[in-house]
Amino acid sequence: MGSLSSLLILLFLHLIQSSSSPIKVVNLGGWLVTEGWITPDLFDQIPINKDLLDGTQINLKSVTQNRFLCAENGGGSIVVANQLSASDWGTFKLWRITEKTFQFRAFKWQFFELNDHKHLIAVSTSSQNSDPSKTFELIRKDNDPNRIRLRAPNGFFLQANSDGSVTADHPEKTNWDDQSTFLLTVVVQLKGEFQVTNAYGHDKASSVMMEHWNSFIVEDDFKFMSENGLNAVKIPVGWWIMFDPNPPNPFVGGSWQTLDKAFNWAKKYNLKVIIDLHAVPGSQNGWDHSGTRDGFQSWGQTDDTIEQPVDVIEFLASRYADKPELYAIELINEPLAPGVTLNKLKKYYEAGYNATRRHTDVHVIMSNRLRIKDQTELIHFASSFAGSVIDVHYYNMFSSMFKRMTVQQNIDYVYNNRASVLNSLMVSNGPLVFVGEWVDEMGVANASKEDYQRFGEAQLDVYGRATFGWSYWTFRIPYNHWSLEWMIKNGYITL
Ligand SMILES: *[C@@H]1O[C@H](CO)[C@@H](O)[C@H](O)[C@H]1NC(C)=O
Ligand SMILES: *[C@@H]1O[C@H](CO)[C@@H](O)[C@H](O)[C@H]1NC(C)=O
């Protein structure tokens, strides 16, 4: 085929796409990228220290001093045991090295280690997983698991001294009421793909994840979606998919074959597929669903981190380019401001767009940054990329403003605020606009079924005007209102 005719075909495809009507989509959250609140059962079989996964934030209080452990200045100095309350500086993030050994990161991300083989400090932000000089054994008291001791790399136990210092010089013997005893409180847990796979270890994780991928979403679900008015699925994937079948530890292989299966089912039931790169190397927001180990957001800090996910996009685009079901590729999910700057994000979007275009003419979705004031910050930029789409996520939650709202105020907010922001995004010759996540849930206690029907209707009405379409978060989850499957089956939402 001559290059002129291929060009004409590309132009023709482009015309079809840009004139197509908005699509109704559901996210398949928690399938290929783990989120603990979507699949709590996935964590059930972790045998030991199930509450101490990677990224768990803890406080430690000396039982004799009755004071909390604290990294001075939040890190970069010594660790002391003299604080009356556990602030940020007294909150530490875990790295789970084995079932019983851990590394600890201070507020500013330095790791615990010993100075002069004795004094506890937190000064270095880097660690190899197996670095024994930063690894502590955590021993829990039988029948009182929040009473703990930490064996330091020198073989002795940490103890909190009366002058507030913390040293590793307590011998083995303890009555669990001495200076080497600490009370552990879990503040926050992370439950993502890193946590679940690392806690199981490679072999067990491989079978647990394979079982999950094979059972959490099945062919019948695609049939159900198709029969109930949906046009497409949006499938979150993690960066490790490109290294299947042998992704870097602790991730395990198999997500690729699962995505292949999804394409087959999509074909059979006449659904489109949007691939959504939900987790990039280094994490773009520090949340569970970004594949992070400990909540540190390093993606976007430097130019080389920007480059890494471009390869993942290139892989996905080349692998699925010949599938007619492929409808769009989303370059990244929910990059978080201010850690991810607008300039760095634009660099990535340009490179990711080019990588997609080397293989396919499908829509390229660019996610707005979260926590920005100006929702239009990408509109002008995106206008210069044919087939680009801007993704915005709308939840009447996660802000105190929504907690005080009545049902009617929630509905009014959608018709007034959401609608006007959406309008400001939809400019002529601009990108298409996608409400890529929303849910029929609100912070009103005991709202009735009819309330949810009205709130759902309002959102369908307003988000239905988005030029690209909308996508519900999510298909299946143990929280009824968050599950589009449940909402459809129980008559709350009709498409
Ligand atoms: C993307 O492609 C355009 C057009 O070919 C080119 O001008 C631009 O330099 C490319 N950008 C990147 C980051 O590769
Ligand atoms: C909501 O319902 C629960 C259980 O029926 C009840 O205990 C609670 O007081 C109700 N809350 C409000 C705000 O009506």
XYZ file of C-alpha atoms and ligand atoms in Angstrom:
523
model
C 0.000 0.000 0.000
C 1.380 3.409 -0.978
C 2.102 5.975 1.659
C -0.579 8.314 0.292
C -3.305 5.719 0.699
C -2.120 4.822 4.210
C -2.221 8.499 5.046
C -5.778 8.755 3.718
C -6.831 5.742 5.760
C -5.299 7.258 8.869
C -7.114 10.521 8.192
C -10.362 8.654 7.634
C -9.955 6.698 10.899
C -9.242 9.931 12.646
C -12.425 11.511 11.288
C -14.499 8.557 12.449
C -12.985 8.766 15.869
C -13.342 12.464 16.398
C -16.970 12.375 15.318
C -17.917 9.371 17.433
C -20.326 9.878 20.295
C -19.385 9.815 23.982
C -18.858 6.375 25.464
C -20.060 4.843 28.710
C -17.276 3.001 30.438
C -16.577 1.146 33.641
C -13.185 0.899 35.331
C -11.982 -2.593 36.166
C -10.297 -1.360 39.333
C -8.382 -3.800 41.520
C -7.901 -6.390 38.800
C -4.445 -5.896 37.288
C -3.388 -3.295 39.861
C -4.138 -4.315 43.442
C -6.080 -2.026 45.772
C -6.659 -3.549 49.176
C -10.053 -1.964 49.772
C -11.320 -3.481 46.506
C -9.915 -6.965 47.170
C -9.383 -7.345 50.938
C -9.416 -11.149 50.604
C -6.250 -11.044 48.543
C -4.296 -10.260 51.717
C -5.948 -12.939 53.876
C -3.378 -15.670 53.525
C -0.345 -13.597 54.531
C 0.811 -15.761 57.445
C 2.968 -13.518 59.632
C 2.840 -9.825 60.523
C -0.059 -9.249 58.180
C -0.496 -5.751 59.624
C 3.126 -4.792 58.942
C 3.334 -4.599 55.171
C 5.575 -2.315 53.132
C 4.643 1.313 53.606
C 2.744 0.764 56.853
C 3.169 3.855 59.030
C 3.814 3.228 62.703
C 4.506 5.011 65.991
C 6.743 3.536 68.680
C 6.436 4.513 72.348
C 8.944 3.556 75.030
C 7.124 1.823 77.896
C 9.625 3.002 80.520
C 10.025 6.623 79.341
C 6.418 6.898 78.224
C 7.722 8.922 75.278
C 7.514 8.427 71.512
C 10.440 7.722 69.241
C 11.103 10.657 66.955
C 13.596 11.449 64.189
C 15.031 14.870 65.026
C 14.024 17.407 62.357
C 12.040 14.631 60.695
C 15.266 12.967 59.572
C 18.898 13.737 58.821
C 20.050 13.373 62.413
C 19.659 11.226 65.517
C 16.537 9.380 66.605
C 15.394 10.185 70.139
C 12.736 8.934 72.531
C 11.469 12.116 74.167
C 8.221 13.160 72.493
C 4.907 13.375 74.328
C 2.926 12.908 71.150
C 3.741 11.122 67.913
C 3.753 13.809 65.247
C 4.902 13.338 61.652
C 8.473 13.179 62.949
C 7.460 10.269 65.151
C 5.821 8.337 62.325
C 7.896 5.784 60.444
C 7.312 3.849 57.241
C 8.222 0.190 56.992
C 10.093 -1.741 54.395
C 9.319 -5.394 54.871
C 12.563 -7.272 54.183
C 11.369 -10.672 55.389
C 8.368 -11.712 57.479
C 10.163 -10.618 60.640
C 12.797 -8.110 59.578
C 12.153 -4.530 58.571
C 13.715 -1.245 57.611
C 12.280 2.019 58.933
C 12.040 5.337 57.090
C 11.692 8.655 58.857
C 9.386 11.492 57.778
C 11.990 12.850 55.372
C 12.682 9.324 54.076
C 15.995 8.529 55.833
C 16.505 4.949 57.023
C 17.231 3.884 60.594
C 20.781 2.654 61.159
C 23.416 2.773 63.873
C 26.136 5.349 64.319
C 29.330 4.063 66.036
C 27.602 0.677 66.228
C 25.389 2.091 68.956
C 23.320 5.257 68.471
C 20.159 5.140 66.409
C 20.230 7.650 63.556
C 18.281 8.344 60.356
C 20.533 10.116 57.845
C 20.688 8.184 54.569
C 17.774 8.116 52.171
C 19.099 5.191 50.189
C 19.005 1.521 50.978
C 19.405 -1.704 49.151
C 16.676 -4.116 50.044
C 19.112 -6.485 51.688
C 21.331 -3.849 53.339
C 21.940 -5.563 56.693
C 23.185 -2.361 58.319
C 19.674 -0.913 57.996
C 17.671 -4.036 58.801
C 16.108 -4.644 62.240
C 14.403 -7.735 63.551
C 10.983 -7.006 65.025
C 9.938 -9.292 67.853
C 6.396 -9.177 69.229
C 5.338 -10.364 72.653
C 3.191 -13.497 72.601
C -0.457 -12.620 73.186
C 0.381 -8.897 73.218
C 1.531 -8.214 69.669
C 1.741 -4.437 70.026
C 4.449 -4.808 72.660
C 7.625 -5.126 70.602
C 11.424 -5.116 70.673
C 13.820 -4.309 67.878
C 17.044 -6.207 67.463
C 19.540 -3.866 65.830
C 22.102 -4.834 63.174
C 24.791 -5.153 65.898
C 22.805 -7.975 67.548
C 21.693 -5.956 70.569
C 18.240 -4.558 71.250
C 17.318 -0.902 70.954
C 16.573 0.788 74.244
C 15.215 4.189 75.212
C 17.446 5.775 77.810
C 16.324 8.254 80.481
C 18.267 11.082 78.761
C 16.104 10.569 75.672
C 18.780 8.865 73.577
C 18.133 5.591 71.786
C 20.973 3.081 71.742
C 21.442 -0.501 70.605
C 22.982 -2.026 73.695
C 20.267 -3.920 75.528
C 20.912 -7.651 75.942
C 18.620 -10.467 74.893
C 16.854 -10.940 78.215
C 13.695 -8.935 78.853
C 10.636 -8.845 81.119
C 8.737 -6.943 78.376
C 8.542 -3.953 80.693
C 12.048 -2.553 80.393
C 13.856 0.049 78.326
C 13.957 -2.253 75.303
C 10.177 -2.560 75.111
C 8.111 -0.335 72.834
C 4.410 -0.038 72.138
C 3.671 -0.200 68.445
C 0.720 1.617 66.888
C -0.202 1.191 63.243
C -1.247 4.603 61.899
C -1.906 3.951 58.209
C -1.480 0.948 55.955
C -0.706 0.752 52.269
C -2.344 -2.095 50.399
C -1.243 -2.213 46.811
C 0.443 -4.571 44.380
C 3.879 -4.137 45.954
C 2.540 -4.904 49.424
C 0.644 -8.040 48.514
C 3.300 -9.565 46.301
C 6.229 -8.761 48.599
C 4.426 -10.135 51.650
C 3.730 -13.473 49.983
C 7.099 -13.824 48.342
C 7.582 -14.814 44.724
C 6.187 -18.365 44.575
C 3.125 -17.874 46.729
C 2.473 -14.456 45.170
C 2.511 -16.023 41.698
C -0.245 -18.460 42.560
C -2.286 -15.987 44.627
C -2.211 -13.356 41.888
C -2.933 -15.834 39.112
C -5.935 -17.092 41.024
C -7.093 -13.494 41.531
C -6.651 -12.543 37.866
C -8.585 -15.637 36.798
C -11.486 -15.183 39.170
C -11.998 -11.509 40.012
C -13.224 -10.570 36.527
C -14.518 -13.280 34.197
C -16.055 -13.543 30.748
C -19.593 -13.322 32.109
C -18.806 -9.900 33.508
C -18.081 -8.633 30.008
C -21.384 -10.096 28.878
C -23.140 -8.320 31.735
C -21.502 -4.989 30.905
C -22.393 -5.308 27.280
C -26.023 -6.190 28.039
C -26.411 -3.282 30.414
C -25.520 -0.394 28.191
C -21.775 -0.065 28.631
C -19.570 0.535 25.582
C -16.107 -0.041 26.957
C -13.914 -1.140 29.842
C -11.064 0.910 31.268
C -8.357 -1.382 32.559
C -5.745 -0.057 34.987
C -2.349 -1.704 34.464
C 0.994 -1.371 36.227
C 4.376 -0.643 34.615
C 5.599 -4.160 35.447
C 3.279 -5.559 32.765
C 5.891 -4.821 30.100
C 8.334 -7.206 31.792
C 5.979 -10.174 31.787
C 6.462 -13.048 32.373
C 9.380 -12.074 34.653
C 8.824 -8.593 36.079
C 11.240 -7.193 38.682
C 10.691 -8.327 42.272
C 8.333 -8.414 44.005
C 5.891 -8.185 41.076
C 4.904 -11.435 39.423
C 4.136 -12.382 35.842
C 0.783 -13.010 34.254
C -0.973 -9.642 33.969
C -0.199 -9.596 30.250
C -2.064 -12.824 29.471
C -4.960 -11.514 31.529
C -5.083 -8.339 29.471
C -5.013 -10.474 26.323
C -8.032 -12.362 27.632
C -9.842 -9.104 28.299
C -9.329 -8.143 24.654
C -10.821 -11.464 23.532
C -13.891 -11.004 25.713
C -14.218 -7.380 24.592
C -14.265 -8.581 20.998
C -16.874 -11.226 21.731
C -19.217 -8.802 23.528
C -18.583 -5.776 21.354
C -16.863 -3.652 23.957
C -13.932 -1.274 23.486
C -10.853 -1.301 25.697
C -9.073 1.651 27.255
C -5.677 0.742 28.710
C -4.836 2.976 31.640
C -1.260 3.104 32.932
C -2.183 3.375 36.581
C 1.206 2.766 38.196
C 4.510 4.122 36.832
C 8.006 3.350 38.129
C 8.674 5.451 41.217
C 4.997 6.291 41.761
C 3.259 9.462 40.588
C 1.205 10.049 43.747
C 2.345 7.747 46.554
C -1.013 5.974 46.798
C -1.692 2.240 47.032
C -2.780 2.016 43.411
C 0.444 3.539 42.079
C 2.489 0.421 42.866
C 4.487 2.288 45.508
C 6.488 0.519 48.200
C 6.278 3.134 50.920
C 4.371 6.165 49.634
C 7.396 8.033 48.303
C 6.536 9.879 45.077
C 9.694 9.938 43.006
C 8.275 9.907 39.496
C 8.606 13.304 37.865
C 11.365 14.533 40.172
C 14.039 14.154 37.494
C 14.101 13.849 33.702
C 15.221 10.224 33.693
C 12.193 9.192 35.766
C 10.011 10.895 33.139
C 11.414 8.658 30.431
C 10.746 5.311 32.083
C 7.014 4.922 31.503
C 7.405 5.941 27.846
C 8.774 2.444 27.252
C 5.704 0.943 28.905
C 3.431 2.980 26.641
C 5.480 1.955 23.621
C 5.127 -1.684 24.674
C 1.364 -1.464 25.210
C 0.768 0.459 21.987
C 2.809 -1.941 19.885
C 1.324 -5.046 21.490
C -2.323 -4.036 21.086
C -2.172 -1.771 18.030
C -3.692 -4.419 15.760
C -6.684 -5.047 18.032
C -9.751 -3.195 16.753
C -11.074 -3.145 20.324
C -8.264 -0.859 21.473
C -9.978 2.518 21.850
C -7.527 4.602 23.848
C -4.358 4.550 25.893
C -4.163 6.632 29.058
C -0.577 7.739 29.617
C -0.692 8.031 33.408
C -3.307 8.032 36.159
C -3.654 10.862 38.692
C -0.258 12.530 38.722
C -0.207 14.537 41.931
C 0.743 18.211 42.188
C 3.000 19.760 43.299
C 5.382 16.742 43.261
C 4.722 16.281 39.560
C 5.242 19.670 37.930
C 3.269 20.812 34.917
C 6.431 21.124 32.805
C 7.653 17.626 33.552
C 4.204 16.222 32.917
C 3.976 17.957 29.530
C 7.358 16.489 28.556
C 6.085 13.044 29.412
C 2.797 13.533 27.593
C 4.570 14.595 24.421
C 6.915 11.603 24.540
C 4.101 9.201 25.470
C 1.905 10.571 22.711
C 4.671 10.089 20.171
C 5.312 6.552 21.431
C 1.627 5.708 20.945
C 1.505 7.295 17.494
C 4.441 5.222 16.297
C 2.021 2.273 16.432
C -1.601 3.351 16.425
C -4.036 6.158 15.829
C -6.209 5.543 18.910
C -7.099 8.271 21.390
C -4.359 9.276 23.789
C -5.679 10.217 27.220
C -3.834 12.725 29.366
C -4.863 12.822 33.007
C -5.194 16.172 34.752
C -2.960 16.627 37.781
C -4.775 16.277 41.079
C -4.903 19.131 43.620
C -4.620 21.923 41.085
C -6.688 25.096 41.054
C -6.823 25.594 37.301
C -8.485 22.539 35.763
C -7.795 23.922 32.279
C -4.005 23.868 32.626
C -3.568 21.178 29.950
C -6.250 22.236 27.473
C -4.146 24.506 25.304
C -1.211 22.083 25.370
C -3.351 19.069 24.477
C -4.963 20.921 21.558
C -1.856 20.408 19.473
C -2.094 16.599 19.671
C -4.679 15.076 17.323
C -6.873 12.545 19.095
C -5.909 13.676 22.597
C -8.304 13.511 25.535
C -8.178 15.163 28.963
C -9.234 12.974 31.889
C -10.792 14.484 35.026
C -11.954 12.594 38.130
C -14.996 13.767 40.063
C -15.795 12.537 43.563
C -18.092 14.379 45.979
C -15.790 13.178 48.723
C -12.230 13.472 50.043
C -12.795 17.088 51.057
C -14.445 18.439 54.195
C -16.647 20.612 51.990
C -18.714 17.573 50.981
C -19.154 16.237 54.495
C -21.683 18.926 55.399
C -23.734 18.634 52.212
C -27.266 17.305 51.993
C -28.350 15.077 49.124
C -29.844 18.048 47.289
C -26.674 20.074 47.772
C -24.668 17.213 46.293
C -26.959 17.188 43.275
C -26.815 20.975 42.930
C -23.046 20.832 43.113
C -22.990 18.501 40.116
C -25.378 20.679 38.094
C -23.609 23.910 38.991
C -19.930 23.470 39.814
C -19.112 20.273 37.932
C -21.067 21.302 34.856
C -19.398 24.686 34.648
C -15.887 23.283 35.102
C -16.626 20.675 32.426
C -17.826 23.436 30.115
C -14.639 25.397 30.652
C -12.648 22.330 29.531
C -14.561 21.778 26.310
C -13.239 24.377 23.882
C -13.500 24.313 20.120
C -10.557 22.557 18.456
C -9.477 21.428 21.902
C -9.019 17.915 23.229
C -11.996 15.711 24.026
C -12.962 15.544 27.680
C -13.413 12.370 29.730
C -14.786 12.037 33.249
C -12.570 9.017 33.715
C -13.624 8.308 37.318
C -16.819 9.064 39.216
C -19.053 7.197 41.621
C -22.628 7.362 42.892
C -21.515 7.804 46.475
C -21.668 10.807 48.769
C -20.882 11.681 52.349
C -24.519 11.797 53.479
C -25.350 9.376 56.296
C -28.275 7.034 55.558
C -29.288 8.466 52.198
C -32.141 6.472 50.669
C -32.189 4.430 47.494
C -34.137 7.219 45.839
C -31.478 9.716 46.928
C -28.828 7.612 45.237
C -30.946 7.261 42.127
C -31.289 11.043 41.901
C -27.601 11.680 42.573
C -26.651 9.035 40.007
C -29.036 10.521 37.427
C -27.607 13.991 37.943
C -24.092 12.745 37.360
C -25.073 10.677 34.325
C -26.775 13.759 32.937
C -23.858 16.139 33.458
C -20.971 13.738 32.783
C -22.899 12.423 29.781
C -22.151 15.779 28.161
C -18.407 15.184 28.326
C -17.243 14.913 24.717
C -15.267 11.675 25.141
C -17.534 10.079 27.742
C -17.386 8.914 31.346
C -16.153 5.925 33.325
C -17.586 4.700 36.634
C -15.238 3.747 39.457
C -15.474 0.747 39.703
C -17.056 -2.478 38.455
C -16.716 -4.758 41.488
C -15.875 -3.871 45.095
C -17.278 -4.817 48.534
C -18.741 -1.295 48.974
C -22.115 -1.399 47.264
C -22.356 2.149 45.964
C -18.872 1.956 44.498
C -19.775 -1.170 42.536
C -21.464 -0.429 39.244
C -22.370 -4.098 39.004
C -24.252 -3.901 42.312
C -25.838 -0.558 41.439
C -27.190 -1.917 38.147
C -28.346 -5.228 39.611
C -30.166 -3.476 42.433
C -31.850 -0.853 40.316
C -29.934 2.189 41.541
C -28.455 2.984 38.140
C -29.862 2.348 34.681
C -27.924 3.217 31.576
C 7.247 14.178 19.117
O 7.020 14.178 17.745
C 7.073 15.481 17.146
C 6.618 15.360 15.699
O 7.312 14.331 15.058
C 8.482 16.023 17.303
O 8.551 17.319 16.749
C 8.827 16.074 18.776
O 10.168 16.496 18.952
C 8.635 14.725 19.422
N 8.799 14.885 20.851
C 9.374 13.984 21.622
C 9.484 14.306 23.068
O 9.795 12.929 21.208
C -28.182 5.933 60.264
O -28.659 4.625 60.464
C -28.092 3.975 61.578
C -28.568 2.536 61.582
O -29.902 2.432 61.163
C -28.462 4.758 62.837
O -27.891 4.148 63.966
C -27.953 6.205 62.717
O -28.370 6.961 63.811
C -28.455 6.842 61.444
N -27.797 8.142 61.239
C -28.439 9.239 60.858
C -27.596 10.457 60.698
O -29.626 9.259 60.617
